[in-house]
Amino acid sequence: MFTLFIDTHDKNVLIILFKDNHILKMENVESPSRHSEITMPTIDKVLKESNVDVTELNNIIVVNGPGSFTGERIAVTIGKTIAYSLNIPIRTIDSLSILALNVDGDNKIVALEDRNGAFVGKFDKNNKQVDEFSYMNKSTYQQFKEDNNVLTDVDIDYEKVYDFVMKLSPQNAHSVKPLYVKGISALNGR
């Protein structure tokens, strides 16, 4: 069984091809501001170098944010298109849950920092989201970080992420949407 993992939420384009629950091929391409140019060629490269035709894919996993506004849309759009075209399952995971999955402990606070602040998520020991994700501007986040043990630099075990995501129910490709935390926070006056 082949699963394509697509992540464009941050500065890099990360494409992973899993065979069963193991990484067959991974490409992590630094791509600030060029995700739309790099993502499809990177997927093509990963598939070709693995001697796997796109029609052999059985599942799609997409990181749907939070993160780069444009990056989120690219991964979601490509993932939905492939899943719909091949009539295969698609599952999503958010970038903050990926961090939390790779940290032990209870009451975990993880963050993805950008130049203006950070996306923040709180999780329990079972990696269940405790509170709504938020976006904090730089000054608010700096104070929050001083008052809390915020984890930002986490080594990711993508096979662990795969195992977690594959236990989730697949979604209808049409219902998969990017997770725009900044937009939600702005609408709520935060």
Short mmCIF file of the C-alpha atoms (twelve columns), coordinates in Angstrom:
data_MODEL
# 
_entry.id   MODEL 
# 
loop_
_atom_site.group_PDB 
_atom_site.id 
_atom_site.type_symbol 
_atom_site.label_atom_id 
_atom_site.label_alt_id 
_atom_site.label_comp_id 
_atom_site.label_asym_id 
_atom_site.label_seq_id 
_atom_site.Cartn_x 
_atom_site.Cartn_y 
_atom_site.Cartn_z 
_atom_site.pdbx_PDB_model_num 
ATOM 1   C CA . MET A 1   0.000   0.000  0.000   1 
ATOM 2   C CA . PHE A 2   1.383   3.395  -1.029  1 
ATOM 3   C CA . THR A 3   0.546   6.619  0.793   1 
ATOM 4   C CA . LEU A 4   1.562   10.083 -0.351  1 
ATOM 5   C CA . PHE A 5   2.208   12.634 2.406   1 
ATOM 6   C CA . ILE A 6   2.135   16.312 1.366   1 
ATOM 7   C CA . ASP A 7   3.258   19.146 3.644   1 
ATOM 8   C CA . THR A 8   3.680   22.735 2.409   1 
ATOM 9   C CA . HIS A 9   2.598   24.620 5.555   1 
ATOM 10  C CA . ASP A 10  6.036   26.096 6.266   1 
ATOM 11  C CA . LYS A 11  9.159   27.249 4.395   1 
ATOM 12  C CA . ASN A 12  9.877   23.796 2.972   1 
ATOM 13  C CA . VAL A 13  7.976   21.457 0.700   1 
ATOM 14  C CA . LEU A 14  7.982   18.004 2.293   1 
ATOM 15  C CA . ILE A 15  6.833   15.037 0.230   1 
ATOM 16  C CA . ILE A 16  6.987   11.518 1.656   1 
ATOM 17  C CA . LEU A 17  6.031   8.277  -0.032  1 
ATOM 18  C CA . PHE A 18  5.179   5.521  2.437   1 
ATOM 19  C CA . LYS A 19  5.052   1.864  1.526   1 
ATOM 20  C CA . ASP A 20  2.804   0.343  4.134   1 
ATOM 21  C CA . ASN A 21  3.876   2.168  7.303   1 
ATOM 22  C CA . HIS A 22  7.503   2.795  6.367   1 
ATOM 23  C CA . ILE A 23  9.107   5.674  4.523   1 
ATOM 24  C CA . LEU A 24  10.062  4.611  1.024   1 
ATOM 25  C CA . LYS A 25  11.227  8.048  -0.186  1 
ATOM 26  C CA . MET A 26  11.341  11.534 1.351   1 
ATOM 27  C CA . GLU A 27  12.122  14.881 -0.299  1 
ATOM 28  C CA . ASN A 28  12.407  17.999 1.827   1 
ATOM 29  C CA . VAL A 29  12.981  21.017 -0.428  1 
ATOM 30  C CA . GLU A 30  13.655  24.498 0.893   1 
ATOM 31  C CA . SER A 31  11.241  26.690 -0.987  1 
ATOM 32  C CA . PRO A 32  10.443  30.087 0.483   1 
ATOM 33  C CA . SER A 33  7.802   31.686 -1.755  1 
ATOM 34  C CA . ARG A 34  8.006   29.015 -4.478  1 
ATOM 35  C CA . HIS A 35  5.747   26.226 -3.214  1 
ATOM 36  C CA . SER A 36  3.434   26.496 -6.232  1 
ATOM 37  C CA . GLU A 37  6.386   25.872 -8.570  1 
ATOM 38  C CA . ILE A 38  8.079   23.136 -6.558  1 
ATOM 39  C CA . THR A 39  5.373   20.923 -5.048  1 
ATOM 40  C CA . MET A 40  4.147   19.036 -8.127  1 
ATOM 41  C CA . PRO A 41  7.653   18.459 -9.555  1 
ATOM 42  C CA . THR A 42  8.753   17.183 -6.136  1 
ATOM 43  C CA . ILE A 43  5.826   14.748 -5.996  1 
ATOM 44  C CA . ASP A 44  6.679   13.596 -9.515  1 
ATOM 45  C CA . LYS A 45  10.347  13.125 -8.546  1 
ATOM 46  C CA . VAL A 46  9.494   11.096 -5.439  1 
ATOM 47  C CA . LEU A 47  7.164   8.819  -7.388  1 
ATOM 48  C CA . LYS A 48  9.576   8.339  -10.315 1 
ATOM 49  C CA . GLU A 49  12.582  7.642  -8.090  1 
ATOM 50  C CA . SER A 50  10.473  5.064  -6.227  1 
ATOM 51  C CA . ASN A 51  9.212   3.466  -9.460  1 
ATOM 52  C CA . VAL A 52  5.637   4.107  -8.347  1 
ATOM 53  C CA . ASP A 53  2.968   5.371  -10.724 1 
ATOM 54  C CA . VAL A 54  0.496   7.885  -9.329  1 
ATOM 55  C CA . THR A 55  -2.299  5.368  -10.064 1 
ATOM 56  C CA . GLU A 56  -0.695  2.994  -7.534  1 
ATOM 57  C CA . LEU A 57  -1.374  5.393  -4.652  1 
ATOM 58  C CA . ASN A 58  -3.820  4.066  -2.049  1 
ATOM 59  C CA . ASN A 59  -4.001  7.015  0.370   1 
ATOM 60  C CA . ILE A 60  -3.220  10.697 0.655   1 
ATOM 61  C CA . ILE A 61  -2.204  12.493 3.854   1 
ATOM 62  C CA . VAL A 62  -2.186  16.290 3.821   1 
ATOM 63  C CA . VAL A 63  -0.913  18.708 6.444   1 
ATOM 64  C CA . ASN A 64  -3.655  21.330 6.336   1 
ATOM 65  C CA . GLY A 65  -2.050  24.031 8.505   1 
ATOM 66  C CA . PRO A 66  -1.746  26.179 10.410  1 
ATOM 67  C CA . GLY A 67  1.095   27.850 8.623   1 
ATOM 68  C CA . SER A 68  1.710   29.701 5.413   1 
ATOM 69  C CA . PHE A 69  -1.617  30.850 3.937   1 
ATOM 70  C CA . THR A 70  -0.577  30.002 0.368   1 
ATOM 71  C CA . GLY A 71  1.324   26.875 1.376   1 
ATOM 72  C CA . GLU A 72  -1.710  25.401 3.118   1 
ATOM 73  C CA . ARG A 73  -3.868  25.907 0.034   1 
ATOM 74  C CA . ILE A 74  -1.304  24.279 -2.260  1 
ATOM 75  C CA . ALA A 75  -1.046  21.042 -0.260  1 
ATOM 76  C CA . VAL A 76  -4.794  20.821 0.282   1 
ATOM 77  C CA . THR A 77  -5.623  21.492 -3.368  1 
ATOM 78  C CA . ILE A 78  -3.106  18.982 -4.705  1 
ATOM 79  C CA . GLY A 79  -4.094  16.338 -2.145  1 
ATOM 80  C CA . LYS A 80  -7.809  16.772 -2.836  1 
ATOM 81  C CA . THR A 81  -7.267  16.621 -6.586  1 
ATOM 82  C CA . ILE A 82  -5.244  13.405 -6.437  1 
ATOM 83  C CA . ALA A 83  -7.630  11.761 -3.945  1 
ATOM 84  C CA . TYR A 84  -10.706 12.721 -5.948  1 
ATOM 85  C CA . SER A 85  -9.173  11.759 -9.312  1 
ATOM 86  C CA . LEU A 86  -8.060  8.341  -8.082  1 
ATOM 87  C CA . ASN A 87  -11.052 7.837  -5.771  1 
ATOM 88  C CA . ILE A 88  -8.748  7.079  -2.830  1 
ATOM 89  C CA . PRO A 89  -8.983  8.090  0.841   1 
ATOM 90  C CA . ILE A 90  -7.576  11.394 2.050   1 
ATOM 91  C CA . ARG A 91  -6.765  12.224 5.652   1 
ATOM 92  C CA . THR A 92  -5.524  15.439 7.208   1 
ATOM 93  C CA . ILE A 93  -3.418  16.357 10.166  1 
ATOM 94  C CA . ASP A 94  -2.524  19.812 11.394  1 
ATOM 95  C CA . SER A 95  1.058   20.931 11.865  1 
ATOM 96  C CA . LEU A 96  0.671   21.539 15.615  1 
ATOM 97  C CA . SER A 97  -0.592  17.986 16.201  1 
ATOM 98  C CA . ILE A 98  2.474   16.678 14.368  1 
ATOM 99  C CA . LEU A 99  4.664   18.498 16.886  1 
ATOM 100 C CA . ALA A 100 2.598   17.295 19.863  1 
ATOM 101 C CA . LEU A 101 2.736   13.669 18.691  1 
ATOM 102 C CA . ASN A 102 6.501   13.805 18.915  1 
ATOM 103 C CA . VAL A 103 6.697   15.179 22.458  1 
ATOM 104 C CA . ASP A 104 6.183   13.172 25.635  1 
ATOM 105 C CA . GLY A 105 4.369   14.537 28.646  1 
ATOM 106 C CA . ASP A 106 1.092   16.070 29.723  1 
ATOM 107 C CA . ASN A 107 -0.143  19.612 29.120  1 
ATOM 108 C CA . LYS A 108 2.084   20.071 26.086  1 
ATOM 109 C CA . ILE A 109 2.253   23.493 24.473  1 
ATOM 110 C CA . VAL A 110 3.693   23.556 20.965  1 
ATOM 111 C CA . ALA A 111 4.215   26.478 18.627  1 
ATOM 112 C CA . LEU A 112 5.135   27.257 15.056  1 
ATOM 113 C CA . GLU A 113 6.891   30.572 14.982  1 
ATOM 114 C CA . ASP A 114 6.879   32.973 12.052  1 
ATOM 115 C CA . ARG A 115 8.325   36.460 11.674  1 
ATOM 116 C CA . ASN A 116 5.219   38.131 13.169  1 
ATOM 117 C CA . GLY A 117 4.417   35.770 16.042  1 
ATOM 118 C CA . ALA A 118 3.400   32.131 16.464  1 
ATOM 119 C CA . PHE A 119 0.642   29.569 16.022  1 
ATOM 120 C CA . VAL A 120 0.102   27.904 19.415  1 
ATOM 121 C CA . GLY A 121 -1.609  24.654 20.388  1 
ATOM 122 C CA . LYS A 122 -2.148  22.905 23.720  1 
ATOM 123 C CA . PHE A 123 -2.416  19.113 23.991  1 
ATOM 124 C CA . ASP A 124 -2.844  16.509 26.724  1 
ATOM 125 C CA . LYS A 125 -0.688  13.403 27.210  1 
ATOM 126 C CA . ASN A 126 -2.850  11.496 24.693  1 
ATOM 127 C CA . ASN A 127 -2.223  14.189 22.058  1 
ATOM 128 C CA . LYS A 128 -5.774  15.426 22.259  1 
ATOM 129 C CA . GLN A 129 -6.157  19.124 21.552  1 
ATOM 130 C CA . VAL A 130 -7.057  20.867 24.826  1 
ATOM 131 C CA . ASP A 131 -7.920  24.346 23.605  1 
ATOM 132 C CA . GLU A 132 -8.553  26.104 20.304  1 
ATOM 133 C CA . PHE A 133 -5.436  26.905 18.322  1 
ATOM 134 C CA . SER A 134 -4.476  30.543 18.459  1 
ATOM 135 C CA . TYR A 135 -2.193  32.953 16.712  1 
ATOM 136 C CA . MET A 136 -0.245  35.343 18.926  1 
ATOM 137 C CA . ASN A 137 1.547   38.444 17.721  1 
ATOM 138 C CA . LYS A 138 5.251   38.668 18.490  1 
ATOM 139 C CA . SER A 139 5.048   40.621 21.777  1 
ATOM 140 C CA . THR A 140 2.168   38.549 23.172  1 
ATOM 141 C CA . TYR A 141 3.905   35.341 22.157  1 
ATOM 142 C CA . GLN A 142 7.231   36.369 23.726  1 
ATOM 143 C CA . GLN A 143 5.509   36.954 27.062  1 
ATOM 144 C CA . PHE A 144 3.536   33.703 26.718  1 
ATOM 145 C CA . LYS A 145 6.756   31.829 25.947  1 
ATOM 146 C CA . GLU A 146 8.460   33.291 29.027  1 
ATOM 147 C CA . ASP A 147 5.539   32.166 31.220  1 
ATOM 148 C CA . ASN A 148 5.140   28.667 29.725  1 
ATOM 149 C CA . ASN A 149 7.215   25.742 28.535  1 
ATOM 150 C CA . VAL A 150 6.598   26.162 24.803  1 
ATOM 151 C CA . LEU A 151 8.128   23.566 22.495  1 
ATOM 152 C CA . THR A 152 9.092   24.712 19.012  1 
ATOM 153 C CA . ASP A 153 12.078  22.666 17.899  1 
ATOM 154 C CA . VAL A 154 10.847  19.083 17.793  1 
ATOM 155 C CA . ASP A 155 12.370  16.123 15.948  1 
ATOM 156 C CA . ILE A 156 9.596   14.576 13.886  1 
ATOM 157 C CA . ASP A 157 9.193   10.813 13.505  1 
ATOM 158 C CA . TYR A 158 7.073   10.687 10.348  1 
ATOM 159 C CA . GLU A 159 6.376   6.980  10.691  1 
ATOM 160 C CA . LYS A 160 4.798   7.771  14.073  1 
ATOM 161 C CA . VAL A 161 2.753   10.519 12.373  1 
ATOM 162 C CA . TYR A 162 1.701   8.042  9.665   1 
ATOM 163 C CA . ASP A 163 0.541   5.496  12.272  1 
ATOM 164 C CA . PHE A 164 -1.513  8.166  14.052  1 
ATOM 165 C CA . VAL A 165 -3.121  9.582  10.904  1 
ATOM 166 C CA . MET A 166 -4.011  6.202  9.417   1 
ATOM 167 C CA . LYS A 167 -6.159  5.511  12.491  1 
ATOM 168 C CA . LEU A 168 -8.254  8.594  11.653  1 
ATOM 169 C CA . SER A 169 -11.310 8.283  9.455   1 
ATOM 170 C CA . PRO A 170 -10.819 9.316  5.840   1 
ATOM 171 C CA . GLN A 171 -12.551 12.500 4.736   1 
ATOM 172 C CA . ASN A 172 -14.566 13.325 1.668   1 
ATOM 173 C CA . ALA A 173 -12.053 15.046 -0.633  1 
ATOM 174 C CA . HIS A 174 -14.491 17.932 -1.152  1 
ATOM 175 C CA . SER A 175 -14.653 18.648 2.599   1 
ATOM 176 C CA . VAL A 176 -10.885 18.956 3.155   1 
ATOM 177 C CA . LYS A 177 -10.015 22.573 3.912   1 
ATOM 178 C CA . PRO A 178 -6.945  24.509 5.020   1 
ATOM 179 C CA . LEU A 179 -6.753  25.522 8.685   1 
ATOM 180 C CA . TYR A 180 -6.429  29.305 8.751   1 
ATOM 181 C CA . VAL A 181 -5.735  30.108 12.406  1 
ATOM 182 C CA . LYS A 182 -4.642  33.680 11.677  1 
ATOM 183 C CA . GLY A 183 -7.899  34.381 9.865   1 
ATOM 184 C CA . ILE A 184 -10.008 32.905 12.668  1 
ATOM 185 C CA . SER A 185 -8.106  34.884 15.302  1 
ATOM 186 C CA . ALA A 186 -8.521  38.115 13.311  1 
ATOM 187 C CA . LEU A 187 -12.253 37.542 12.922  1 
ATOM 188 C CA . ASN A 188 -12.598 36.927 16.651  1 
ATOM 189 C CA . GLY A 189 -10.724 40.130 17.510  1 
ATOM 190 C CA . ARG A 190 -7.701  38.354 19.023  1 
# 
